[in-house]
CSV table of N, CA and C in Angstrom, one decimal:
chain,number,residue,atom,x,y,z
Q,22,MET,N,87.8,70.5,57.0
Q,22,MET,CA,86.9,71.6,57.2
Q,22,MET,C,85.8,71.5,56.2
Q,23,THR,N,84.6,71.3,56.7
Q,23,THR,CA,83.4,71.3,55.8
Q,23,THR,C,82.9,72.7,55.5
Q,24,LYS,N,82.7,72.9,54.2
Q,24,LYS,CA,82.2,74.2,53.8
Q,24,LYS,C,81.0,74.0,52.8
Q,25,ARG,N,80.2,75.0,52.8
Q,25,ARG,CA,79.1,75.0,51.8
Q,25,ARG,C,79.3,76.1,50.8
Q,26,ILE,N,79.1,75.9,49.6
Q,26,ILE,CA,79.2,76.9,48.5
Q,26,ILE,C,77.8,77.1,47.9
Q,27,TYR,N,77.3,78.3,48.0
Q,27,TYR,CA,75.9,78.5,47.4
Q,27,TYR,C,75.8,79.9,47.0
Q,28,LYS,N,74.7,80.2,46.3
Q,28,LYS,CA,74.4,81.6,45.9
Q,28,LYS,C,73.2,82.1,46.7
Q,29,VAL,N,73.3,83.4,47.1
Q,29,VAL,CA,72.2,84.1,47.8
Q,29,VAL,C,71.6,85.1,46.9
Q,30,GLU,N,70.3,85.0,46.7
Q,30,GLU,CA,69.6,86.0,45.9
Q,30,GLU,C,69.4,87.3,46.7
Q,31,LEU,N,69.7,88.4,46.1
Q,31,LEU,CA,69.5,89.7,46.7
Q,31,LEU,C,68.8,90.6,45.7
Q,32,SER,N,67.5,90.8,45.8
Q,32,SER,CA,66.8,91.8,45.0
Q,32,SER,C,67.1,91.7,43.5
Q,33,GLY,N,67.1,90.5,42.9
Q,33,GLY,CA,67.3,90.3,41.5
Q,33,GLY,C,68.8,90.1,41.1
Q,34,ARG,N,69.7,90.1,42.0
Q,34,ARG,CA,71.1,89.8,41.8
Q,34,ARG,C,71.5,88.7,42.8
Q,35,TYR,N,72.7,88.2,42.7
Q,35,TYR,CA,73.1,87.2,43.7
Q,35,TYR,C,74.6,87.3,43.9
Q,36,LEU,N,74.9,86.8,45.1
Q,36,LEU,CA,76.3,86.7,45.5
Q,36,LEU,C,76.6,85.2,45.8
Q,37,GLN,N,77.8,84.8,45.3
Q,37,GLN,CA,78.3,83.4,45.6
Q,37,GLN,C,78.9,83.5,47.0
Q,38,VAL,N,78.5,82.6,47.9
Q,38,VAL,CA,79.0,82.5,49.3
Q,38,VAL,C,79.7,81.2,49.5
Q,39,VAL,N,80.8,81.3,50.3
Q,39,VAL,CA,81.4,80.1,50.8
Q,39,VAL,C,81.3,80.2,52.3
Q,40,ASP,N,80.6,79.2,52.9
Q,40,ASP,CA,80.2,79.3,54.3
Q,40,ASP,C,80.8,78.1,55.1
Q,41,TYR,N,81.7,78.5,56.1
Q,41,TYR,CA,82.4,77.5,56.9
Q,41,TYR,C,81.7,77.5,58.3
Q,42,PRO,N,81.4,76.4,58.9
Q,42,PRO,CA,80.7,76.3,60.2
Q,42,PRO,C,81.6,76.8,61.3
Q,43,GLY,N,81.0,77.3,62.4
Q,43,GLY,CA,81.7,77.6,63.6
Q,43,GLY,C,80.7,78.0,64.7
Q,44,GLU,N,81.1,78.1,65.9
Q,44,GLU,CA,80.3,78.3,67.1
Q,44,GLU,C,80.2,79.6,67.7
Q,45,LYS,N,81.3,80.4,67.6
Q,45,LYS,CA,81.4,81.6,68.4
Q,45,LYS,C,80.8,82.9,67.8
Q,46,GLY,N,80.2,82.8,66.7
Q,46,GLY,CA,79.7,84.0,66.0
Q,46,GLY,C,80.0,83.9,64.6
Q,47,THR,N,79.7,85.0,63.8
Q,47,THR,CA,79.8,85.0,62.4
Q,47,THR,C,80.8,86.1,61.9
Q,48,ILE,N,81.7,85.7,61.1
Q,48,ILE,CA,82.6,86.6,60.4
Q,48,ILE,C,82.3,86.7,59.0
Q,49,ILE,N,82.1,87.8,58.4
Q,49,ILE,CA,81.9,88.0,57.0
Q,49,ILE,C,83.1,88.6,56.4
Q,50,ALA,N,83.8,87.9,55.5
Q,50,ALA,CA,85.1,88.4,55.0
Q,50,ALA,C,84.9,88.9,53.5
Q,51,LEU,N,85.4,90.1,53.3
Q,51,LEU,CA,85.3,90.8,52.1
Q,51,LEU,C,86.6,91.0,51.4
Q,52,HIS,N,86.8,90.6,50.2
Q,52,HIS,CA,88.0,90.7,49.4
Q,52,HIS,C,88.2,92.1,48.8
Q,53,GLY,N,89.4,92.3,48.3
Q,53,GLY,CA,89.7,93.6,47.7
Q,53,GLY,C,89.1,93.7,46.3
Q,54,LEU,N,89.4,94.8,45.6
Q,54,LEU,CA,88.8,95.1,44.3
Q,54,LEU,C,89.0,94.0,43.2
Q,55,THR,N,90.1,93.4,43.1
Q,55,THR,CA,90.3,92.4,42.0
Q,55,THR,C,90.3,91.0,42.6
Q,56,GLY,N,89.8,90.8,43.8
Q,56,GLY,CA,89.9,89.5,44.4
Q,56,GLY,C,88.6,88.7,44.3
Q,57,THR,N,88.6,87.6,45.0
Q,57,THR,CA,87.4,86.7,45.1
Q,57,THR,C,87.4,86.1,46.5
Q,58,HIS,N,86.5,85.3,46.8
Q,58,HIS,CA,86.4,84.6,48.2
Q,58,HIS,C,87.7,83.9,48.5
Q,59,LYS,N,88.4,83.4,47.4
Q,59,LYS,CA,89.6,82.6,47.6
Q,59,LYS,C,90.7,83.4,48.4
Q,60,ASN,N,90.7,84.7,48.3
Q,60,ASN,CA,91.6,85.5,49.0
Q,60,ASN,C,91.5,85.4,50.5
Q,61,MET,N,90.4,84.8,51.0
Q,61,MET,CA,90.1,84.7,52.4
Q,61,MET,C,90.3,83.3,53.0
Q,62,LEU,N,90.9,82.4,52.2
Q,62,LEU,CA,91.1,81.0,52.6
Q,62,LEU,C,91.9,80.9,53.8
Q,63,HIS,N,93.0,81.6,53.9
Q,63,HIS,CA,93.9,81.6,55.0
Q,63,HIS,C,93.2,81.9,56.3
Q,64,TYR,N,92.4,82.9,56.3
Q,64,TYR,CA,91.6,83.3,57.5
Q,64,TYR,C,90.6,82.2,57.9
Q,65,ALA,N,89.9,81.7,56.8
Q,65,ALA,CA,88.9,80.6,57.1
Q,65,ALA,C,89.6,79.4,57.7
Q,66,GLN,N,90.8,79.0,57.3
Q,66,GLN,CA,91.5,77.9,57.8
Q,66,GLN,C,92.0,78.2,59.2
Q,67,SER,N,92.4,79.4,59.5
Q,67,SER,CA,92.9,79.8,60.8
Q,67,SER,C,91.8,79.8,61.8
Q,68,LEU,N,90.6,80.1,61.5
Q,68,LEU,CA,89.5,80.3,62.4
Q,68,LEU,C,88.6,79.0,62.4
Q,69,ARG,N,89.0,78.0,61.7
Q,69,ARG,CA,88.3,76.8,61.5
Q,69,ARG,C,87.6,76.3,62.7
Q,70,GLY,N,86.3,76.1,62.7
Q,70,GLY,CA,85.5,75.6,63.8
Q,70,GLY,C,85.2,76.6,64.9
Q,71,ASP,N,86.0,77.6,65.0
Q,71,ASP,CA,85.7,78.6,66.1
Q,71,ASP,C,84.6,79.5,65.7
Q,72,TYR,N,84.7,80.2,64.5
Q,72,TYR,CA,83.7,81.1,64.1
Q,72,TYR,C,83.1,80.6,62.8
Q,73,ARG,N,81.8,80.9,62.6
Q,73,ARG,CA,81.2,80.7,61.3
Q,73,ARG,C,81.9,81.8,60.4
Q,74,PHE,N,82.4,81.3,59.3
Q,74,PHE,CA,83.2,82.2,58.4
Q,74,PHE,C,82.6,82.2,57.1
Q,75,ILE,N,82.1,83.4,56.7
Q,75,ILE,CA,81.4,83.5,55.4
Q,75,ILE,C,82.3,84.4,54.5
Q,76,ALA,N,82.8,83.9,53.4
Q,76,ALA,CA,83.5,84.7,52.4
Q,76,ALA,C,82.6,84.7,51.1
Q,77,CYS,N,82.5,85.8,50.5
Q,77,CYS,CA,81.6,85.9,49.3
Q,77,CYS,C,82.4,86.6,48.2
Q,78,ASP,N,81.9,86.3,47.0
Q,78,ASP,CA,82.4,87.1,45.8
Q,78,ASP,C,81.6,88.3,45.7
Q,79,LEU,N,82.2,89.5,45.7
Q,79,LEU,CA,81.4,90.7,45.5
Q,79,LEU,C,80.9,90.7,44.1
Q,80,ARG,N,79.9,91.5,43.8
Q,80,ARG,CA,79.4,91.6,42.4
Q,80,ARG,C,80.5,92.0,41.5
Q,81,GLY,N,80.5,91.4,40.3
Q,81,GLY,CA,81.5,91.7,39.3
Q,81,GLY,C,82.7,90.8,39.4
Q,82,ARG,N,82.7,89.9,40.4
Q,82,ARG,CA,83.9,89.1,40.7
Q,82,ARG,C,83.4,87.6,40.9
Q,83,GLY,N,84.3,86.7,40.6
Q,83,GLY,CA,84.0,85.3,40.9
Q,83,GLY,C,82.7,84.8,40.2
Q,84,ASP,N,81.9,84.2,40.9
Q,84,ASP,CA,80.6,83.6,40.4
Q,84,ASP,C,79.4,84.4,40.8
Q,85,SER,N,79.6,85.6,41.2
Q,85,SER,CA,78.4,86.5,41.6
Q,85,SER,C,77.9,87.2,40.4
Q,86,SER,N,76.8,87.9,40.5
Q,86,SER,CA,76.2,88.7,39.4
Q,86,SER,C,77.2,89.8,39.0
Q,87,GLY,N,77.0,90.3,37.8
Q,87,GLY,CA,77.8,91.4,37.3
Q,87,GLY,C,77.6,92.7,38.1
Q,88,MET,N,78.5,93.6,37.9
Q,88,MET,CA,78.4,94.9,38.6
Q,88,MET,C,77.4,95.8,37.9
Q,89,ASP,N,76.9,96.9,38.5
Q,89,ASP,CA,76.1,97.9,37.9
Q,89,ASP,C,76.9,98.6,36.8
Q,90,ASP,N,76.2,99.3,35.9
Q,90,ASP,CA,76.8,100.1,34.9
Q,90,ASP,C,77.8,101.1,35.4
Q,91,VAL,N,77.5,101.6,36.6
Q,91,VAL,CA,78.4,102.5,37.3
Q,91,VAL,C,78.8,101.9,38.6
Q,92,PRO,N,80.0,101.2,38.6
Q,92,PRO,CA,80.4,100.6,39.9
Q,92,PRO,C,80.5,101.5,41.0
Q,93,SER,N,80.2,101.0,42.2
Q,93,SER,CA,80.2,101.9,43.4
Q,93,SER,C,80.5,101.1,44.6
Q,94,ILE,N,81.4,101.6,45.5
Q,94,ILE,CA,81.6,100.9,46.8
Q,94,ILE,C,80.3,100.8,47.6
Q,95,PHE,N,79.4,101.8,47.3
Q,95,PHE,CA,78.1,101.8,48.1
Q,95,PHE,C,77.2,100.7,47.6
Q,96,SER,N,77.3,100.3,46.4
Q,96,SER,CA,76.6,99.1,45.9
Q,96,SER,C,77.0,97.8,46.6
Q,97,HIS,N,78.4,97.7,46.8
Q,97,HIS,CA,78.9,96.6,47.5
Q,97,HIS,C,78.4,96.6,49.0
Q,98,ALA,N,78.4,97.7,49.6
Q,98,ALA,CA,78.0,97.9,51.0
Q,98,ALA,C,76.5,97.5,51.1
Q,99,GLU,N,75.7,97.9,50.2
Q,99,GLU,CA,74.3,97.6,50.2
Q,99,GLU,C,74.1,96.1,50.0
Q,100,ASP,N,74.9,95.5,49.2
Q,100,ASP,CA,74.8,94.0,49.0
Q,100,ASP,C,75.1,93.3,50.3
Q,101,ILE,N,76.2,93.7,51.0
Q,101,ILE,CA,76.5,93.0,52.2
Q,101,ILE,C,75.5,93.2,53.3
Q,102,GLU,N,74.9,94.4,53.4
Q,102,GLU,CA,73.9,94.7,54.3
Q,102,GLU,C,72.7,93.8,54.0
Q,103,GLU,N,72.3,93.6,52.8
Q,103,GLU,CA,71.2,92.8,52.4
Q,103,GLU,C,71.5,91.3,52.7
Q,104,LEU,N,72.8,90.9,52.4
Q,104,LEU,CA,73.2,89.5,52.7
Q,104,LEU,C,73.0,89.2,54.1
Q,105,ILE,N,73.4,90.1,55.0
Q,105,ILE,CA,73.3,89.9,56.5
Q,105,ILE,C,71.8,89.7,56.8
Q,106,THR,N,70.9,90.5,56.2
Q,106,THR,CA,69.5,90.4,56.5
Q,106,THR,C,68.9,89.1,56.0
Q,107,VAL,N,69.3,88.7,54.7
Q,107,VAL,CA,68.7,87.5,54.1
Q,107,VAL,C,69.2,86.3,54.9
Q,108,LEU,N,70.4,86.3,55.3
Q,108,LEU,CA,70.9,85.1,56.1
Q,108,LEU,C,70.6,85.1,57.6
Q,109,GLY,N,69.9,86.2,58.0
Q,109,GLY,CA,69.5,86.3,59.4
Q,109,GLY,C,70.6,86.3,60.4
Q,110,ILE,N,71.7,87.0,60.0
Q,110,ILE,CA,72.9,87.0,60.9
Q,110,ILE,C,72.8,88.2,61.9
Q,111,LYS,N,73.0,87.9,63.1
Q,111,LYS,CA,73.0,88.9,64.2
Q,111,LYS,C,74.4,89.3,64.6
Q,112,ASP,N,74.7,90.6,64.6
Q,112,ASP,CA,75.9,91.2,65.0
Q,112,ASP,C,77.2,90.5,64.4
Q,113,PRO,N,77.3,90.5,63.0
Q,113,PRO,CA,78.4,89.9,62.4
Q,113,PRO,C,79.7,90.7,62.7
Q,114,ILE,N,80.8,90.0,62.6
Q,114,ILE,CA,82.1,90.7,62.5
Q,114,ILE,C,82.5,90.8,61.1
Q,115,LEU,N,82.9,92.0,60.6
Q,115,LEU,CA,83.3,92.2,59.2
Q,115,LEU,C,84.8,92.3,59.2
Q,116,LEU,N,85.3,91.5,58.2
Q,116,LEU,CA,86.8,91.5,58.0
Q,116,LEU,C,87.0,91.8,56.5
Q,117,GLY,N,87.9,92.7,56.2
Q,117,GLY,CA,88.2,93.0,54.9
Q,117,GLY,C,89.6,93.5,54.7
Q,118,HIS,N,90.0,93.7,53.5
Q,118,HIS,CA,91.3,94.3,53.2
Q,118,HIS,C,91.1,95.1,51.9
Q,119,SER,N,91.9,96.1,51.7
Q,119,SER,CA,91.9,96.9,50.5
Q,119,SER,C,90.5,97.5,50.4
Q,120,MET,N,89.8,97.3,49.3
Q,120,MET,CA,88.4,97.9,49.1
Q,120,MET,C,87.4,97.2,50.0
Q,121,GLY,N,87.7,95.9,50.4
Q,121,GLY,CA,86.8,95.1,51.2
Q,121,GLY,C,86.7,95.7,52.6
């Protein structure tokens, strides 16, 4: 499975993204509060080649920017909304667990 790991800049902050190729559409996978993109590896492997599968480290986790002084689930939601726009993704499927 070929994957690309890169950072996406979002209005002065960035998210680390792991991007697996696929043909049927795009799934954006969001980990829980104490997780990272690695929590989504099973799903990426299961959907290998079928869907483009994007797993990212939310702010304050993994290799993404630090969280705001006052953490908020709304900040994470805004980051994902901006990520979708920056990457030019149309009609993504969102997959998450726990806080994701």
